[in-house]
């Protein structure tokens, strides 16, 4: 089954027409709002690609906590 997702606003213009594999292999600055300086800082944590960023256990845990905060109450 083909799935289509509009990510244009989440990506830097240079990556808007890239494949998913290309985006995942790209530096974090492929995401809109991140710069080469962010790439340098994240590389110090071992994060060199969008894939690394998305699969980092600390960022993943933070994302889950934020999602859960909307459900708590």
Short mmCIF file of N, CA and C in Angstrom, two decimals, residues 15-63:
data_model
loop_
_atom_site.label_atom_id
_atom_site.label_comp_id
_atom_site.label_asym_id
_atom_site.label_seq_id
_atom_site.Cartn_x
_atom_site.Cartn_y
_atom_site.Cartn_z
N UNK A 15 15.53 19.79 0.48
CA UNK A 15 15.17 18.37 0.64
C UNK A 15 13.71 18.08 0.36
N UNK A 16 12.94 19.08 -0.05
CA UNK A 16 11.50 18.90 -0.24
C UNK A 16 11.13 17.82 -1.26
N UNK A 17 11.98 17.59 -2.25
CA UNK A 17 11.68 16.60 -3.28
C UNK A 17 12.51 15.33 -3.13
N UNK A 18 13.11 15.15 -1.97
CA UNK A 18 13.95 13.98 -1.72
C UNK A 18 13.10 12.77 -1.34
N UNK A 19 13.69 11.60 -1.54
CA UNK A 19 13.02 10.37 -1.11
C UNK A 19 13.19 10.24 0.41
N UNK A 20 12.41 9.36 0.99
CA UNK A 20 12.51 9.12 2.42
C UNK A 20 13.92 8.65 2.79
N UNK A 21 14.47 7.75 2.00
CA UNK A 21 15.83 7.26 2.28
C UNK A 21 16.85 8.40 2.23
N UNK A 22 16.69 9.31 1.27
CA UNK A 22 17.61 10.45 1.17
C UNK A 22 17.48 11.37 2.38
N UNK A 23 16.26 11.59 2.82
CA UNK A 23 16.04 12.46 3.99
C UNK A 23 16.63 11.82 5.25
N UNK A 24 16.40 10.53 5.44
CA UNK A 24 16.91 9.85 6.62
C UNK A 24 18.44 9.83 6.65
N UNK A 25 19.08 9.83 5.49
CA UNK A 25 20.53 9.83 5.40
C UNK A 25 21.13 11.24 5.45
N UNK A 26 20.28 12.24 5.37
CA UNK A 26 20.74 13.63 5.34
C UNK A 26 21.10 14.11 6.75
N UNK A 27 21.87 15.19 6.82
CA UNK A 27 22.19 15.75 8.14
C UNK A 27 20.93 16.33 8.78
N UNK A 28 20.93 16.49 10.10
CA UNK A 28 19.76 17.04 10.78
C UNK A 28 19.28 18.38 10.20
N UNK A 29 20.17 19.16 9.61
CA UNK A 29 19.77 20.45 9.04
C UNK A 29 18.85 20.29 7.84
N UNK A 30 18.59 19.06 7.42
CA UNK A 30 17.57 18.83 6.38
C UNK A 30 16.18 19.15 6.92
N UNK A 31 16.06 19.19 8.23
CA UNK A 31 14.79 19.56 8.87
C UNK A 31 14.72 21.08 8.97
N UNK A 32 13.58 21.62 8.63
CA UNK A 32 13.38 23.07 8.66
C UNK A 32 13.70 23.61 10.05
N UNK A 33 14.49 24.68 10.08
CA UNK A 33 14.82 25.33 11.34
C UNK A 33 16.14 24.91 11.94
N UNK A 34 16.73 23.82 11.47
CA UNK A 34 18.04 23.41 11.95
C UNK A 34 19.11 23.88 10.98
N UNK A 35 20.28 24.20 11.51
CA UNK A 35 21.38 24.76 10.72
C UNK A 35 22.62 23.88 10.81
N UNK A 36 23.66 24.30 10.10
CA UNK A 36 24.94 23.59 10.18
C UNK A 36 25.47 23.59 11.61
N UNK A 37 25.22 24.66 12.36
CA UNK A 37 25.66 24.72 13.76
C UNK A 37 24.97 23.62 14.57
N UNK A 38 23.69 23.39 14.31
CA UNK A 38 22.98 22.30 14.98
C UNK A 38 23.61 20.95 14.61
N UNK A 39 23.99 20.80 13.32
CA UNK A 39 24.65 19.57 12.89
C UNK A 39 25.90 19.33 13.73
N UNK A 40 26.69 20.38 13.93
CA UNK A 40 27.93 20.27 14.71
C UNK A 40 27.64 19.88 16.16
N UNK A 41 26.67 20.53 16.76
CA UNK A 41 26.33 20.23 18.15
C UNK A 41 25.79 18.81 18.31
N UNK A 42 24.90 18.41 17.41
CA UNK A 42 24.33 17.07 17.48
C UNK A 42 25.39 16.00 17.20
N UNK A 43 26.35 16.30 16.33
CA UNK A 43 27.42 15.34 16.03
C UNK A 43 28.22 15.01 17.28
N UNK A 44 28.32 15.96 18.20
CA UNK A 44 29.01 15.71 19.47
C UNK A 44 28.29 14.66 20.30
N UNK A 45 27.03 14.44 20.01
CA UNK A 45 26.23 13.41 20.68
C UNK A 45 26.14 12.13 19.84
N UNK A 46 26.88 12.10 18.72
CA UNK A 46 26.85 10.94 17.84
C UNK A 46 25.70 10.94 16.86
N UNK A 47 25.04 12.09 16.71
CA UNK A 47 23.88 12.21 15.81
C UNK A 47 24.33 12.94 14.56
N UNK A 48 24.43 12.20 13.44
CA UNK A 48 24.94 12.77 12.20
C UNK A 48 23.91 12.79 11.07
N UNK A 49 22.80 12.10 11.27
CA UNK A 49 21.76 12.03 10.24
C UNK A 49 20.38 12.22 10.87
N UNK A 50 19.40 12.45 10.02
CA UNK A 50 18.01 12.53 10.49
C UNK A 50 17.62 11.19 11.12
N UNK A 51 18.10 10.10 10.54
CA UNK A 51 17.81 8.77 11.10
C UNK A 51 18.37 8.66 12.52
N UNK A 52 19.61 9.10 12.71
CA UNK A 52 20.20 9.08 14.05
C UNK A 52 19.37 9.90 15.03
N UNK A 53 18.94 11.06 14.59
CA UNK A 53 18.15 11.95 15.45
C UNK A 53 16.84 11.28 15.85
N UNK A 54 16.16 10.70 14.88
CA UNK A 54 14.86 10.07 15.14
C UNK A 54 14.94 8.80 15.95
N UNK A 55 16.07 8.14 15.94
CA UNK A 55 16.19 6.88 16.67
C UNK A 55 16.98 7.02 17.97
N UNK A 56 17.41 8.24 18.29
CA UNK A 56 18.14 8.47 19.54
C UNK A 56 17.22 8.19 20.73
N UNK A 57 17.66 7.36 21.65
CA UNK A 57 16.80 6.93 22.75
C UNK A 57 16.37 8.09 23.65
N UNK A 58 17.20 9.10 23.79
CA UNK A 58 16.86 10.23 24.65
C UNK A 58 15.80 11.13 24.00
N UNK A 59 15.96 11.38 22.70
CA UNK A 59 14.96 12.18 21.99
C UNK A 59 13.64 11.41 21.90
N UNK A 60 13.73 10.09 21.70
CA UNK A 60 12.52 9.28 21.64
C UNK A 60 11.79 9.29 22.99
N UNK A 61 12.54 9.15 24.08
CA UNK A 61 11.91 9.17 25.41
C UNK A 61 11.26 10.53 25.68
N UNK A 62 11.93 11.62 25.30
CA UNK A 62 11.37 12.94 25.49
C UNK A 62 10.08 13.09 24.68
N UNK A 63 10.07 12.59 23.46
CA UNK A 63 8.88 12.66 22.62
C UNK A 63 7.71 11.91 23.23
#
